[in-house]
Tab-separated table of C-alpha atoms in Angstrom:
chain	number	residue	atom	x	y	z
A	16	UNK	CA	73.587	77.684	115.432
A	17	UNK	CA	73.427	74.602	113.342
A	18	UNK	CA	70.227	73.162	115.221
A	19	UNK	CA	70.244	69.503	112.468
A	20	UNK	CA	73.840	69.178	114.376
A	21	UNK	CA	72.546	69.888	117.636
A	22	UNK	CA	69.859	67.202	117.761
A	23	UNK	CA	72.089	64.684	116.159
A	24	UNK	CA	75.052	65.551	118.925
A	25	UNK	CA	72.537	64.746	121.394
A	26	UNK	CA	71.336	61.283	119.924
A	27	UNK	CA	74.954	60.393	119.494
A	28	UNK	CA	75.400	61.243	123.801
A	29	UNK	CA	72.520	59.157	124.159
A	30	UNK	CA	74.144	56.438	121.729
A	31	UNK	CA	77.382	56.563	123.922
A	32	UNK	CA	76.459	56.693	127.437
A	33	UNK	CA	73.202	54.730	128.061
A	34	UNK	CA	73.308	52.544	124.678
A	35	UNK	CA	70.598	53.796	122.651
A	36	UNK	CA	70.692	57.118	120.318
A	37	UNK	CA	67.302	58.144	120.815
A	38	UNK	CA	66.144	61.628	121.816
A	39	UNK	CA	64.745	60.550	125.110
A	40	UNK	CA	68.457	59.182	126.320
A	41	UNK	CA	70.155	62.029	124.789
A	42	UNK	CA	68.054	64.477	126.708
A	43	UNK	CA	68.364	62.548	130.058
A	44	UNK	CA	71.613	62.284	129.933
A	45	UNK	CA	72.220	66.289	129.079
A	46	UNK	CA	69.188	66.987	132.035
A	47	UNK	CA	71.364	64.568	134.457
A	48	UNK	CA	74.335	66.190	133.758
A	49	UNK	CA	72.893	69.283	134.078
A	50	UNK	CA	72.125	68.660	137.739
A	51	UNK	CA	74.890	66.234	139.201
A	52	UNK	CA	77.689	67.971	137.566
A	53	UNK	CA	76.477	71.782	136.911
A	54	UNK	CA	73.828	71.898	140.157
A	55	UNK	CA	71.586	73.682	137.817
A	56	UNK	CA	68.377	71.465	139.465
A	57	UNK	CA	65.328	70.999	137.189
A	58	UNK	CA	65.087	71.739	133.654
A	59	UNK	CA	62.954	71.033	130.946
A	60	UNK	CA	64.299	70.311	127.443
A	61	UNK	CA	62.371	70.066	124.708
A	62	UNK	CA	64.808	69.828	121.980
A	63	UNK	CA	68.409	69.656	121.512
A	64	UNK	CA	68.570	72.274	119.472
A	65	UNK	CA	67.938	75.669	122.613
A	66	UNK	CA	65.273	77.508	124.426
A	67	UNK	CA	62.274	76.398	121.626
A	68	UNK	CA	59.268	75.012	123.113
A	69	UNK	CA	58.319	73.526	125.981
A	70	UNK	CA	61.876	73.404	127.511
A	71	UNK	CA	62.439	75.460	130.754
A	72	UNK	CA	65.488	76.960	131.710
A	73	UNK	CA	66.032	80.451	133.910
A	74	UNK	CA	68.336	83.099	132.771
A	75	UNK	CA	70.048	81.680	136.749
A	76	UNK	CA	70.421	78.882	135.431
A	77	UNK	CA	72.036	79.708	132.021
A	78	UNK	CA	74.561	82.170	134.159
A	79	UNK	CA	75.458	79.144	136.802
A	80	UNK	CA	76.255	77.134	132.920
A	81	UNK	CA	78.409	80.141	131.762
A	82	UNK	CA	80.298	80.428	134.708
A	83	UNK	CA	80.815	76.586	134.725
A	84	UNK	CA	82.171	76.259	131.377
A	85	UNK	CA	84.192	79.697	131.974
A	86	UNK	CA	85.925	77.680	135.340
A	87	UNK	CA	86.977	74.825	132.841
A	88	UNK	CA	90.096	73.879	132.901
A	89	UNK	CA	92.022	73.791	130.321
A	90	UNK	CA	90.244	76.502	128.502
A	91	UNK	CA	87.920	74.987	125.888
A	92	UNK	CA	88.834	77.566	122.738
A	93	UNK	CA	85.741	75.353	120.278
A	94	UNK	CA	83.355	76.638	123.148
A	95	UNK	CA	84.872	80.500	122.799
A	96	UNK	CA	84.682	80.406	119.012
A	97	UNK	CA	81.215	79.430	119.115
A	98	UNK	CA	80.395	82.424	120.859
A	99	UNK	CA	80.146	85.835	118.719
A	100	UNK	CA	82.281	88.924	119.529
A	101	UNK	CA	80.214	92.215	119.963
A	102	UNK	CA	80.452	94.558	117.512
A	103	UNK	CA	82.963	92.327	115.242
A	104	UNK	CA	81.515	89.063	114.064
A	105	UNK	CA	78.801	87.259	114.179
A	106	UNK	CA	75.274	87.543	114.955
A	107	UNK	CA	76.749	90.743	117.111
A	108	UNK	CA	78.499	92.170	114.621
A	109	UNK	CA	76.301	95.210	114.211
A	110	UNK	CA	75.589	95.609	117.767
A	111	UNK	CA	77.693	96.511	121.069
A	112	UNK	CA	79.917	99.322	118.971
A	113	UNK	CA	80.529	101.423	121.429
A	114	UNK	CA	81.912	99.049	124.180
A	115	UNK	CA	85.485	98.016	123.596
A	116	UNK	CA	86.713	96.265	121.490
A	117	UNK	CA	86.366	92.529	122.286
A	118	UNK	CA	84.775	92.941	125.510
A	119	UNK	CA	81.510	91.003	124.558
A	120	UNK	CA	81.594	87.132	123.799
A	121	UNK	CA	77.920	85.514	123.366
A	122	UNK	CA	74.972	83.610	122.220
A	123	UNK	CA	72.160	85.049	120.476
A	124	UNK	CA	69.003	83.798	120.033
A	125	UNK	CA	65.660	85.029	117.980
A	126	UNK	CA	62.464	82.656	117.829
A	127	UNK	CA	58.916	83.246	117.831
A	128	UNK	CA	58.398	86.286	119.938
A	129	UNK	CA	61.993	84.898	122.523
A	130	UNK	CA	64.747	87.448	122.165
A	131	UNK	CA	67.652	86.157	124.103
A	132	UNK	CA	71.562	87.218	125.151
A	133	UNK	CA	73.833	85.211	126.801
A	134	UNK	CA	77.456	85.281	127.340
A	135	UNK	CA	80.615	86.932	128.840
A	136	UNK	CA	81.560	90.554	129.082
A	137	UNK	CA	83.726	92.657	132.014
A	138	UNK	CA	82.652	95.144	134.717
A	139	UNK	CA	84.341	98.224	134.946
A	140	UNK	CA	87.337	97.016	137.166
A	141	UNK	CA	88.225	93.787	134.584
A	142	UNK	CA	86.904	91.365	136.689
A	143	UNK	CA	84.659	88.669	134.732
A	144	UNK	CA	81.092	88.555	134.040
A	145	UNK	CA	78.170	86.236	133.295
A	146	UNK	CA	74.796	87.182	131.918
A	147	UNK	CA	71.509	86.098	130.227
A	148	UNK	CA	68.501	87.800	129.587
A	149	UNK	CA	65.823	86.016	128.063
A	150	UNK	CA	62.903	88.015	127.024
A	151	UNK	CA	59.533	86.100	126.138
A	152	UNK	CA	56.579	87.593	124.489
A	153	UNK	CA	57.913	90.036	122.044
A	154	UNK	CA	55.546	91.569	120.039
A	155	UNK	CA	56.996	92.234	116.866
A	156	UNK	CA	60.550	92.848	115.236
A	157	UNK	CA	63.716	92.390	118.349
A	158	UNK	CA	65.041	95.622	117.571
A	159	UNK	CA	63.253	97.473	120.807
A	160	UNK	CA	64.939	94.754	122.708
A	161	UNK	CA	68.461	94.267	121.013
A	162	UNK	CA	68.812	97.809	122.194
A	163	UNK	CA	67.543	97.164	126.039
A	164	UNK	CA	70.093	93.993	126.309
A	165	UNK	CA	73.152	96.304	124.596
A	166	UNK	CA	71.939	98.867	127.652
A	167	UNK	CA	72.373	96.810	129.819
A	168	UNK	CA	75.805	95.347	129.042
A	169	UNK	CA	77.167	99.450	128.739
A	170	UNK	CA	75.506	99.274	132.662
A	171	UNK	CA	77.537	95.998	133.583
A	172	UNK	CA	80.651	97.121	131.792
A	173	UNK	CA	80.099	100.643	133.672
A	174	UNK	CA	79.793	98.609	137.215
A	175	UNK	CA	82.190	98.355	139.849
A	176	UNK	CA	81.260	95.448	142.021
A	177	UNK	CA	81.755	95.480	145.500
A	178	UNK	CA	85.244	93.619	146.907
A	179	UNK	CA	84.439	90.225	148.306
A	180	UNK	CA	85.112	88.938	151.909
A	181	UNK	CA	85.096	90.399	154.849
A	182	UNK	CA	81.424	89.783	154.957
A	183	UNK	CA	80.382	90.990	151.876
């Protein structure tokens, strides 16, 4: 995360689309968006840098997000590259080594007692999945919960959902 480029991305969207490069237009315009184009409904930014203060955003939410960027079309590769690869690069390098190889793309994100994991993996038949889990309150050092969110990813990756239609 470069969070200096971050807050100046989102005074230069304010700049562009409703005329001034302030933080307040920059954030309305990301919070409209949000809604009309995503459907996400209310959020709270506090920043354009993440999840840091008082903004407000449910680990729905930040799935409904994943899976709208994942539907873009054509495939955005910047938005892929930002995202680190379990157990290879990154932030996630050190973590995930026992899935496969590849299988993890996401977002991490440390800050004053907020451990957080979003991003892409598979379940056990191939098909695609979106997840976030935002833990707030951590007492101490995230290593107790790096190892609960890799859990859980071995679970989805283990997890054959059920087929769709016919009611289901």
């Amino acid at each position: 995360s470069n969070n200096f480029m971050a807050e100046q991305l989102l005074r230069v969207l304010g700049a562009v689309r409703r005329g001034r490069g302030g933080f307040d237009e920059g954030r309305q315009e990301i919070i409209d968006f949000l809604e009309r184009e995503v459907g996400l409904g209310t959020v709270r930014l506090a920043n354009g840098s993440g999840l840091f203060g008082d903004s407000a955003v449910t680990p729905a939410q930040l799935v409904r997000l994943l899976q709208w960027m994942r539907a873009r079309r054509p495939a955005l590769p910047e938005y892929d590259a930002s995202l680190a690869i379990g157990g290879a690069d990154g932030t996630l390098r050190k973590r995930m080594k026992a899935a496969p190889a590849y299988s993890v793309r996401a977002k991490t994100g440390t800050l004053d007692g907020v451990v957080a994991l979003s991003g892409y993996t598979t379940f056990a038949d191939g098909s695609p999945a979106a997840f976030s889990m935002l833990f707030n309150d951590v007492p101490d050092r995230p290593w107790d919960v790096w190892q609960v969110q890799d859990a859980v990813i071995a679970a989805i990756q283990g997890f054959t959902p059920p087929p769709r239609g016919l009611g289901r």
